Coordinates of C-alpha atoms in Angstrom, one line a residue:
Chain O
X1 CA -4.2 41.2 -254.0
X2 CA -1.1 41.4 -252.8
X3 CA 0.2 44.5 -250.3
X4 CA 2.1 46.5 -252.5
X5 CA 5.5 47.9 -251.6
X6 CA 6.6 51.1 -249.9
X7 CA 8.2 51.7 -254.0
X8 CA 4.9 51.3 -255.8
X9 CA 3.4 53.3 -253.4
X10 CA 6.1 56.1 -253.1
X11 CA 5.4 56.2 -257.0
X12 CA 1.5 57.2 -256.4
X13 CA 2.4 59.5 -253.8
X14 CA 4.7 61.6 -256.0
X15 CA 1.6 61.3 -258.6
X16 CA -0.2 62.9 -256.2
X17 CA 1.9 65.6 -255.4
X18 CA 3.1 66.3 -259.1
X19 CA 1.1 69.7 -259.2
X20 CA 2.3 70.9 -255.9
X21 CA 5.2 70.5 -257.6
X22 CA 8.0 73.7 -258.6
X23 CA 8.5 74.3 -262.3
X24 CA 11.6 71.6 -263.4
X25 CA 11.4 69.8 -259.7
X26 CA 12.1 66.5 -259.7
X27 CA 9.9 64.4 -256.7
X28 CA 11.8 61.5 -254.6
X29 CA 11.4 59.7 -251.5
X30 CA 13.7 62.5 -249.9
X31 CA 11.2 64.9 -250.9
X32 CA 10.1 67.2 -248.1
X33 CA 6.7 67.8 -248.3
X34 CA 5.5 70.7 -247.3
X35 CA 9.3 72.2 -247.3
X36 CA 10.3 71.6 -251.1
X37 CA 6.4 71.8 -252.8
X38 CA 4.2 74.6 -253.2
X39 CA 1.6 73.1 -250.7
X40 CA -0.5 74.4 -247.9
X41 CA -1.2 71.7 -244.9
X42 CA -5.4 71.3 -245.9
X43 CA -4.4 70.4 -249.2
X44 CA -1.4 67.5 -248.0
X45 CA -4.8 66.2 -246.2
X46 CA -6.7 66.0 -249.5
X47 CA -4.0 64.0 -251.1
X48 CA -3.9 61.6 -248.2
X49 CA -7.5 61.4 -249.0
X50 CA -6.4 60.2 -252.6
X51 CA -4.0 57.8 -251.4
X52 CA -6.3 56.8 -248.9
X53 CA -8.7 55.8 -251.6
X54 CA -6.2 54.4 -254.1
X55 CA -5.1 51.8 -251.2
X56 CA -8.5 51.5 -249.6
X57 CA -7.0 52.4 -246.4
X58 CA -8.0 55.1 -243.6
X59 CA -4.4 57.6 -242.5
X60 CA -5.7 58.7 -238.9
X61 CA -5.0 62.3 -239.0
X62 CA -3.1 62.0 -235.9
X63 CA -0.3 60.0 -238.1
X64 CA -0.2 63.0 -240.8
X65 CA 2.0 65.4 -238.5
X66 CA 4.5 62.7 -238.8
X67 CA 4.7 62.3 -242.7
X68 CA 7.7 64.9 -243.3
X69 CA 9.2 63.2 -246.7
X70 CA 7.2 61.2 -249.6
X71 CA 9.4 58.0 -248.3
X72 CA 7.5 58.7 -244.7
X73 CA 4.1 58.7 -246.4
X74 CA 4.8 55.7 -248.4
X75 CA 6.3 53.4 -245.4
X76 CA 3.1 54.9 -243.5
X77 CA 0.8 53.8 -246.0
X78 CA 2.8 50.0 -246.3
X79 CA 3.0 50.5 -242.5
X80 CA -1.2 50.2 -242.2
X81 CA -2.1 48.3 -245.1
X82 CA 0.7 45.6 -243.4
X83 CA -1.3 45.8 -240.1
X84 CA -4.8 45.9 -241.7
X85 CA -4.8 43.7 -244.3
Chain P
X1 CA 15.7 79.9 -233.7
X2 CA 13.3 82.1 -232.3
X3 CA 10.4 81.5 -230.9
X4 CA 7.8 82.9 -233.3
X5 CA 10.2 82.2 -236.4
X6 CA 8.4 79.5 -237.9
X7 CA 5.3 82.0 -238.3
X8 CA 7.3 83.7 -240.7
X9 CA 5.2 83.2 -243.4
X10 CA 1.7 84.8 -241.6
X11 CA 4.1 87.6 -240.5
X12 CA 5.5 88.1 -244.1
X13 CA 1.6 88.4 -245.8
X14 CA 0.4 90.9 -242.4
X15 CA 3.5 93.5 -243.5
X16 CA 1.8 92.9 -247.3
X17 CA -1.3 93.5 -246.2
X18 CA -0.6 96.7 -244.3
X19 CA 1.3 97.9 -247.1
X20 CA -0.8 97.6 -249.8
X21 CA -4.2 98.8 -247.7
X22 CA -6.0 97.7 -244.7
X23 CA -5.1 94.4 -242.5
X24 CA -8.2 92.3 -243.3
X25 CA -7.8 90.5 -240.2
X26 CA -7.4 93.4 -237.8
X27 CA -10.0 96.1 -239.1
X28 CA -10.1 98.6 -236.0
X29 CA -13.7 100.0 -235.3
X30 CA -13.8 104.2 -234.6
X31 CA -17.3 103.1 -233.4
X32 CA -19.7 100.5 -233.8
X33 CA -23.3 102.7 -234.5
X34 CA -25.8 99.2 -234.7
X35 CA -26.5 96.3 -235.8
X36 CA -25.5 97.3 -239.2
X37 CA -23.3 100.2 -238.7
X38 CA -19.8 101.3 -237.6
X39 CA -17.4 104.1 -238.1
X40 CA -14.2 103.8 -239.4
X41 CA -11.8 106.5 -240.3
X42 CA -14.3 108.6 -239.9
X43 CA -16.6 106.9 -242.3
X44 CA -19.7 105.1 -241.7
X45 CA -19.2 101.3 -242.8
X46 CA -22.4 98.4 -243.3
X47 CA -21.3 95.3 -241.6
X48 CA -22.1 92.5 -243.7
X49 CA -19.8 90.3 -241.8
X50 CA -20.7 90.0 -238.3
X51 CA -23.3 86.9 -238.2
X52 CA -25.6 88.7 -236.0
X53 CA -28.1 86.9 -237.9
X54 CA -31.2 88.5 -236.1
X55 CA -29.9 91.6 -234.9
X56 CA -30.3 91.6 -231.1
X57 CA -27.0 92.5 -230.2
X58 CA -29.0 96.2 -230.0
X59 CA -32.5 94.5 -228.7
X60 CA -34.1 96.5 -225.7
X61 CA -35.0 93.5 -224.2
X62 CA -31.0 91.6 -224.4
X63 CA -30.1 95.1 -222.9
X64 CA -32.6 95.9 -220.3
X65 CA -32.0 92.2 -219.3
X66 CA -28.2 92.0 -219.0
X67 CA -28.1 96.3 -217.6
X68 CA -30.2 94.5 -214.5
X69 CA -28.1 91.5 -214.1
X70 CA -25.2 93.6 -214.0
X71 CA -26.5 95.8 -211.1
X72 CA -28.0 93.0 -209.2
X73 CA -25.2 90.3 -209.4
X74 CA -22.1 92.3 -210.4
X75 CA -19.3 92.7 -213.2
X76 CA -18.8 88.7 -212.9
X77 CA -18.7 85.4 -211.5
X78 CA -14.4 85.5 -211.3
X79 CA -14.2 81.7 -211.4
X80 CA -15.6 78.7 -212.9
X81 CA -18.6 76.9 -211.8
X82 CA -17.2 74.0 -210.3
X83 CA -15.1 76.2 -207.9
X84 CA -17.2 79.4 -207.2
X85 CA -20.7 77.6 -207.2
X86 CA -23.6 78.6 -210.2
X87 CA -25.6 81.7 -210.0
X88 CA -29.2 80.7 -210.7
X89 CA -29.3 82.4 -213.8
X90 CA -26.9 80.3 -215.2
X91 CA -28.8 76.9 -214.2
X92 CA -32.5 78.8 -215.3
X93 CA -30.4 79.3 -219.0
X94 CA -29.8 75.8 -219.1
X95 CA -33.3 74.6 -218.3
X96 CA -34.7 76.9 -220.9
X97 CA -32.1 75.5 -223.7
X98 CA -32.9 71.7 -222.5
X99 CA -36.7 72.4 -222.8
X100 CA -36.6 74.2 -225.9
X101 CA -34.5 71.4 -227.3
X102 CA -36.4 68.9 -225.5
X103 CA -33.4 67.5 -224.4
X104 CA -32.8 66.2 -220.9
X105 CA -29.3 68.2 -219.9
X106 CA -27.8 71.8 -221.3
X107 CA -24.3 73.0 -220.3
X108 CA -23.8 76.2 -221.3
X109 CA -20.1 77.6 -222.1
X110 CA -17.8 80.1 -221.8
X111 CA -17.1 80.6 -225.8
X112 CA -18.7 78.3 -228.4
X113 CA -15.1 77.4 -229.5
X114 CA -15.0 75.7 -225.6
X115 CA -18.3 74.2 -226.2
X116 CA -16.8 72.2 -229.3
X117 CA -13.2 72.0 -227.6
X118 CA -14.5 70.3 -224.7
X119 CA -17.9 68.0 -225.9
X120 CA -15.6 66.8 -228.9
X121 CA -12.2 65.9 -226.6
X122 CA -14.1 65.1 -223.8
X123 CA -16.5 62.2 -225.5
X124 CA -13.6 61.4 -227.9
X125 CA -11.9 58.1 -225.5
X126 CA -9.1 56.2 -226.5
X127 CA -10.5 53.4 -228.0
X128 CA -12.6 55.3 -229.8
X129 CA -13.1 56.9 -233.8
X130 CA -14.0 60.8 -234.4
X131 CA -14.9 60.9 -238.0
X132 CA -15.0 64.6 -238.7
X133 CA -15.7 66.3 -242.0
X134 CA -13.1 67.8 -243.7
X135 CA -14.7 71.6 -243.7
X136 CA -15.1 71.3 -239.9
X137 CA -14.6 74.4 -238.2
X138 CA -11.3 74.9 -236.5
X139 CA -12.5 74.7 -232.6
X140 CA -13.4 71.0 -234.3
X141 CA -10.2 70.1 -235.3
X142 CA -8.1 71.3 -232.4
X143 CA -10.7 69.1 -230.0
X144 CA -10.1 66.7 -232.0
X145 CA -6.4 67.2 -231.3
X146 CA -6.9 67.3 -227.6
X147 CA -8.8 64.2 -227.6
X148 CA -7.2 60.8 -227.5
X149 CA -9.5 58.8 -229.6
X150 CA -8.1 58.4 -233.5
X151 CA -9.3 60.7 -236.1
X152 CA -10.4 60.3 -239.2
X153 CA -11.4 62.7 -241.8
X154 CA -14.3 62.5 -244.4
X155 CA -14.6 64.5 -247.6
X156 CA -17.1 67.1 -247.1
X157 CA -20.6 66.3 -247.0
X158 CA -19.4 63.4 -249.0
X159 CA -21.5 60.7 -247.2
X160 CA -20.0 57.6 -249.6
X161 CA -16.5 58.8 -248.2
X162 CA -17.8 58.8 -244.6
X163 CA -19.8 55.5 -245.0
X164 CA -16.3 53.9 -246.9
X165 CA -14.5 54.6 -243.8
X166 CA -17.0 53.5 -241.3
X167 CA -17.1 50.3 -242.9
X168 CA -12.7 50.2 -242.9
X169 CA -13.5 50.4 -239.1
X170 CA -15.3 47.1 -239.1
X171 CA -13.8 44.8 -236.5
X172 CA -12.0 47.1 -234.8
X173 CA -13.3 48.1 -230.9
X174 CA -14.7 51.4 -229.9
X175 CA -17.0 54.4 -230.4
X176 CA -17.8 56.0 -233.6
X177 CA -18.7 59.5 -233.1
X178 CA -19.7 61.2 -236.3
X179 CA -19.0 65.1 -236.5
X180 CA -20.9 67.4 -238.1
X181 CA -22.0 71.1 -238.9
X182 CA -25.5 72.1 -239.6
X183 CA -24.4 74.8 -241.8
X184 CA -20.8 75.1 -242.5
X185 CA -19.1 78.4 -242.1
X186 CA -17.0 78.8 -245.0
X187 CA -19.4 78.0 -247.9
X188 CA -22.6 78.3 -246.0
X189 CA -23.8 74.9 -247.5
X190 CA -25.9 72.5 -245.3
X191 CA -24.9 68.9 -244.0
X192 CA -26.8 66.4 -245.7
X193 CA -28.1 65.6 -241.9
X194 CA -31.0 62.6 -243.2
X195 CA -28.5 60.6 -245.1
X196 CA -25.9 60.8 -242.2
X197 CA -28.0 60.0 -239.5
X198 CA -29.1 56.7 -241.4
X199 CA -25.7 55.9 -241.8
X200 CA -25.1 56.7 -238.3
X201 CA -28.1 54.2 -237.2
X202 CA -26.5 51.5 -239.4
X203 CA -23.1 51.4 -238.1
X204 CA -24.3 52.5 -234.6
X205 CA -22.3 54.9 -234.1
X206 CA -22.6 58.7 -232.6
X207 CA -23.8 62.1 -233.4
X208 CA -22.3 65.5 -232.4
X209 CA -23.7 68.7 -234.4
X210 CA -22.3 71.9 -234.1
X211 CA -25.7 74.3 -235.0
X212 CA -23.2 77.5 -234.8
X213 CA -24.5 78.9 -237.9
X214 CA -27.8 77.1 -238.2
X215 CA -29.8 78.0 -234.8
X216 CA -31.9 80.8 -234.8
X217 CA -31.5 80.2 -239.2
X218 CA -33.2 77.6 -239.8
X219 CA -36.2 74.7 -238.1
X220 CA -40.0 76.1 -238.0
X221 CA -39.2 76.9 -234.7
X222 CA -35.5 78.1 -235.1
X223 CA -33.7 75.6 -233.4
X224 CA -31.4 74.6 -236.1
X225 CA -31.2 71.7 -239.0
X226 CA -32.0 68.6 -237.3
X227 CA -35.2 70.6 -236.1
X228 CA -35.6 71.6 -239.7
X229 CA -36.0 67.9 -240.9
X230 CA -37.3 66.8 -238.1
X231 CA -34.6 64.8 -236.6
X232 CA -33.8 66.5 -233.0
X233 CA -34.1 63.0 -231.5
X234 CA -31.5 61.2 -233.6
X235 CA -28.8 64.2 -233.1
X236 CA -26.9 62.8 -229.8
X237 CA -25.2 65.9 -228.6
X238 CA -25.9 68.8 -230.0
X239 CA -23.4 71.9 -229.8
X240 CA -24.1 76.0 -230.3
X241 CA -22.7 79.5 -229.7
X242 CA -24.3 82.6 -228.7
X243 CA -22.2 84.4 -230.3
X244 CA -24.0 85.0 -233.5
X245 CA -28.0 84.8 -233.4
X246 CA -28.0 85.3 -229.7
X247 CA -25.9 88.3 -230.0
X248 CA -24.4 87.9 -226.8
X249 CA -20.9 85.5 -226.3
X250 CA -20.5 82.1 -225.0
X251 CA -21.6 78.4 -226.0
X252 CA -23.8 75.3 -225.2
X253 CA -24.4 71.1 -225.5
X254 CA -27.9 69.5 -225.0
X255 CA -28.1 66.1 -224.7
X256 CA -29.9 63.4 -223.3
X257 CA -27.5 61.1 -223.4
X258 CA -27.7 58.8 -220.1
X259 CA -25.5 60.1 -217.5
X260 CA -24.7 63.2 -220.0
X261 CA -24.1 65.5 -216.3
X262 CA -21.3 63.6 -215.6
X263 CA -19.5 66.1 -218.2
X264 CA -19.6 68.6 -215.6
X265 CA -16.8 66.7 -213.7
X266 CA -14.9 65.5 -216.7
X267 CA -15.3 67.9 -219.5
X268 CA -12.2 70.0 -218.7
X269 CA -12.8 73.3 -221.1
X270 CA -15.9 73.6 -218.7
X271 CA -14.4 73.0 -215.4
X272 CA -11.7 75.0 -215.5
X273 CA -12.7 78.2 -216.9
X274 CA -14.7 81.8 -215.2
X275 CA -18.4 81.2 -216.5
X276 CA -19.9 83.7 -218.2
X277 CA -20.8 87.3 -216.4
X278 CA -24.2 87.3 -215.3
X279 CA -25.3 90.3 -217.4
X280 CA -24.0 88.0 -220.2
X281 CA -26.3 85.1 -218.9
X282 CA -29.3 87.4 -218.6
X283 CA -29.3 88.7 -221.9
X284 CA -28.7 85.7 -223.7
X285 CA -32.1 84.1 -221.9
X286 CA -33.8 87.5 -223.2
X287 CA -32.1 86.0 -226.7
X288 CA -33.9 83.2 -226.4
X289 CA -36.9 84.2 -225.2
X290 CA -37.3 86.6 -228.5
X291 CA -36.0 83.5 -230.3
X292 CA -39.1 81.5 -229.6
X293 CA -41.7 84.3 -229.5
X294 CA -40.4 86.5 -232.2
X295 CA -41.0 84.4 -235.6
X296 CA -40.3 87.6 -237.5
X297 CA -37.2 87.8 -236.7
X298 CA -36.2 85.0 -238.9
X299 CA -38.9 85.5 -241.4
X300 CA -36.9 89.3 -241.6
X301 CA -33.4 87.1 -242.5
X302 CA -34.9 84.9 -245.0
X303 CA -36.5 88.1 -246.6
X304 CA -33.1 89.3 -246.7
X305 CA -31.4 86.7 -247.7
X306 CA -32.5 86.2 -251.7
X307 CA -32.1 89.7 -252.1
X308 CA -28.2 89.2 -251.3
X309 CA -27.5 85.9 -252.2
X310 CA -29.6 86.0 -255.7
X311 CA -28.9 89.1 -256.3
X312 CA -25.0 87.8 -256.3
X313 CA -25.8 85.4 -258.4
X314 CA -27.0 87.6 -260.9
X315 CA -24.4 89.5 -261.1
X316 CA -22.7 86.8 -262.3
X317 CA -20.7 85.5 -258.9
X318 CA -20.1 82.2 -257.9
X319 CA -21.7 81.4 -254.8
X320 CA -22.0 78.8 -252.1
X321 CA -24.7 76.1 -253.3
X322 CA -27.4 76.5 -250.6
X323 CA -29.3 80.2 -250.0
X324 CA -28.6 80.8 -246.1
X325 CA -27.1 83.9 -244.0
X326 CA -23.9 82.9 -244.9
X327 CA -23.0 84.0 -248.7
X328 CA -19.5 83.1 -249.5
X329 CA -18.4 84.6 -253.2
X330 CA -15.5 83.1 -255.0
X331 CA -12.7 85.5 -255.6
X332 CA -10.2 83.1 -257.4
X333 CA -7.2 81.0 -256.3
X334 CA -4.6 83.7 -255.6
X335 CA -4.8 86.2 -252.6
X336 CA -4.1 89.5 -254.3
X337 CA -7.2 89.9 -255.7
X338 CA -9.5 89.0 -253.5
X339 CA -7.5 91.1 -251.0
X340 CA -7.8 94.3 -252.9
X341 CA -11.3 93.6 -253.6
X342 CA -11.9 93.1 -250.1
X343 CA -10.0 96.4 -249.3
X344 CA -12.1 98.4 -252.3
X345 CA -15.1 97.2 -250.7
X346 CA -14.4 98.4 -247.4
X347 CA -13.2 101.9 -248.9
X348 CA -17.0 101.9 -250.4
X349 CA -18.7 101.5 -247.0
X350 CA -18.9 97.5 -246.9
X351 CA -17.6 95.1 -244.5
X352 CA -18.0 91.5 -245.1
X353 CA -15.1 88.5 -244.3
X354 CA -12.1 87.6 -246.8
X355 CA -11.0 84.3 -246.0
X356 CA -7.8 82.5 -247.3
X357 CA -6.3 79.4 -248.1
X358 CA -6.1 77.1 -246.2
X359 CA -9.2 78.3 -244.0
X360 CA -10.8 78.0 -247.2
X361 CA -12.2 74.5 -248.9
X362 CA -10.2 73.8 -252.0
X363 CA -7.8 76.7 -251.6
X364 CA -10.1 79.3 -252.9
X365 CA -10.2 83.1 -251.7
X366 CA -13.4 83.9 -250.2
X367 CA -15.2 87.1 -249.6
X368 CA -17.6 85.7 -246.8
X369 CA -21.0 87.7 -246.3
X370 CA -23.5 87.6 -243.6
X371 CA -26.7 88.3 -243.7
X372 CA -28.7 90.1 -240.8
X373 CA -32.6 90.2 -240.2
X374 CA -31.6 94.2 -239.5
X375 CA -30.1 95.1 -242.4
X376 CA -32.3 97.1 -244.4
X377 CA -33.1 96.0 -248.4
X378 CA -31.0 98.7 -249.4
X379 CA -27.9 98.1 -247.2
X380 CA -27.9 94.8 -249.3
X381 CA -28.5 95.9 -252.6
X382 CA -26.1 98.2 -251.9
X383 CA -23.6 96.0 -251.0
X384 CA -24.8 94.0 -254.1
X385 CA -24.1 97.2 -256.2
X386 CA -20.8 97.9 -255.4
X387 CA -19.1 94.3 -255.2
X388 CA -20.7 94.1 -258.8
X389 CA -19.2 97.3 -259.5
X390 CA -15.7 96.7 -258.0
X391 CA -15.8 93.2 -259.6
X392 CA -15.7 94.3 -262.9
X393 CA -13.4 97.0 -262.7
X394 CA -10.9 94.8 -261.3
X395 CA -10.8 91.5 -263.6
X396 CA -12.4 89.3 -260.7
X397 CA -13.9 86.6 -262.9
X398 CA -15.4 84.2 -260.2
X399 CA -13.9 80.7 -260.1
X400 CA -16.9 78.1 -260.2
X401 CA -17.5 77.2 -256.5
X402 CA -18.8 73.5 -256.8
X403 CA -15.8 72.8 -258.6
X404 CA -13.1 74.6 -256.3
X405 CA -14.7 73.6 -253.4
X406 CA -14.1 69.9 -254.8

């Protein structure tokens, strides 16, 4: 399978996030995670449990301090599977 | 910017929760009457959220014990062990723990918060994996923080999830050390502790088990869950606090690890920290001591425990899924109504814990009960009476727990 791209995976991240979301918001790579969305930090760690899972890829939690924006997470996520797979 | 401006938010929700009743988080105590019992505003209160599991913070024995300490040794040791030398009753604390674990080495801590902090950082090298679960208690995740191995986190008690990313690890150099609660303190709910440590065997990796919650609870002879099913041996270092069945304050690790002492010299929330006051030492050994040759103690808390946890069940309250001293009752998503629940409850004579989101698994409110082997049937029914009571005067329709806590 081939590694998907920091776009296909932005997509699933703001899939993710969608009901963290504020009424009418519209998610994009600029997105600020826990600035813009109604989200608390244990639950930004469940969703990089789902995107863990959806990629088949483990996101030390030392990394997640540095995910500000849903572009970060994605180019995190193409970062690892690049130097995994 | 100042300093404490990012807080902004925590200080926001304190001014709400002084205005709209009492401060959950900073109930002041007129008096504190027992085991059970304290005064506030002039009112006598039943604590029902203390974890003093087995009541001996009022024991004659813990008392006597510590009283002669104190008189005979002094107010306290005004250094830590490595600089100021060890009193023997520190060292005969530590021989008691390691034989009644039948482990080879104990180390006995300040807190049980340092106990965690410094066995998890300490162990946790920079080569290595600490795979924690994702309830783990917070003196867990800041060692993990402290350490400089890379951490991952497993969905609770979910042991696919922790065997999935075991296996992601394959090929890649260093230590897996698997971390793990007997019983967790949120929910109360167990580890499944036979199905990890076969996992554990497979992959060959480590064991640390914080018994917090679970010594002095569970095990024929009350030294926790791995006791309870038999699996002591296959627990590598195993973590505790004195803080709640002891009655007393401080921590320990037993291990028999080869070269475990060497922690002594390494492990730096140990080295560099006052040991515990001699009268705190000497009580905790009489702790023990009515630990191992008191079994009615526990068989008092699991008396006690149906009558709280059922009953809360009965009354139609979602609760955690295993019976055990802690009884967490879901009180919805939101805070507001869990914390004016929480404040009718105390203004009815009943203390338990609320806890909040995100201290909470899947961003429920919980009101957190504890059970005691001192409380009378009555204090609990009592309790059990008036939550029902309160509950459905105020709308609180319980959120299913299995589902919220995902």
């Amino acid at each position: 399978m081939a590694i998907p791209d920091s776009k296909t995976i932005a997509a699933a991240v703001m899939e993710a996030l969608e009901p963290f979301s504020r009424p009418g918001q519209v998610l994009g790579r600029d997105t600020d995670i826990m600035a813009d969305l109604e989200i608390d930090s244990v639950a930004v760690l469940d969703v990089v449990m789902v995107i863990e899972d959806k990629y088949d890829v483990s996101v030390p939690l030392e990394l997640v301090p540095k995910i500000k924006t849903i572009g970060d997470f994605a180019d995190q996520i193409a970062a690892l599977l690049a130097g995994e797979k | 910017m100042g300093l404490l401006d990012r807080f902004e938010s925590v200080t926001r929700a304190t001014q709400e929760f002084d205005a709209n009743g009492v401060n959950p988080f900073g109930v002041a105590w007129d008096d504190v009457l027992s085991q059970t019992e304290a005064m506030w505003r002039g009112r006598k209160v039943v604590l029902a959220g203390t974890h003093n599991y087995l009541g001996l913070t009022f024991s004659e024995d813990c008392i006597e014990a510590g009283v002669t300490a104190l008189r005979q040794r002094g107010t306290g040791t005004t250094g830590s062990r490595i600089a100021n030398g060890t009193y023997p009753d520190h060292f005969a604390l530590e021989a008691q723990l390691a034989t009644w674990f039948d482990k080879r080495v104990c180390m006995v801590f300040t807190t049980g918060f340092q106990a965690n902090l410094g066995v998890v950082a300490t162990l946790g090298g920079p080569d290595d994996v600490l795979l924690i679960d994702s309830d783990s208690h917070a003196s867990i995740y800041d060692a993990v923080k402290l350490s400089s191995a890379k951490i991952l986190r497993f969905r609770h008690n979910d042991m696919k999830d922790l065997e999935h990313r075991l296996e992601r690890l394959e090929g890649t150099p260093g230590n897996r050390i698997i971390v793990a609660e007997g019983i967790y303190s949120m929910l109360g709910d167990r580890a499944p502790l036979a199905e990890m440590i076969a996992i554990k065997k497979r992959f060959g990796a480590y064991l640390i088990l914080d018994e917090a919650h679970s010594v002095g609870v569970l095990g024929p002879s009350g030294r926790g869950l791995a006791e309870e099913l038999g699996l002591l041996d296959d627990v590598d270092v195993l973590t505790g606090t004195f803080s709640k069945s002891f009655g007393t304050v401080g921590g320990f690790c037993v291990s028999s690890l080869p070269d475990f002492e060497v922690m002594r010299l390494v492990c730096r929330p140990y080295m560099f920290a006052a040991s515990l006051p001699p009268a705190v030492i000497a009580s905790t050994s009489a702790a023990v001591r009515a630990l191992q040759t008191t079994p009615a103690l526990r068989l008092r808390l699991w008396r006690n425990i149906p009558v709280l946890y059922n009953g809360l069940r009965a009354a139609g309250f979602a609760v955690g899924p295993h019976e055990g001293p802690i009884v967490a009752v879901a009180a919805g998503k939101g805070r507001d109504l869990a914390v004016h629940t929480w404040n009718q409850l105390l203004e009815a004579g009943f203390y338990v814990n609320l806890a909040l989101s995100p201290a909470t698994p899947g961003g429920i409110s919980l009101l957190r009960c504890s059970v005691s082997a001192a409380h009378t049937v009555e204090q609990l029914q009592g309790l059990v009476d008036a939550l029902t009571r309160i509950a459905q005067g105020n709308g609180l329709l319980p959120a299913p727990l299995a589902v919220a806590a995902g």
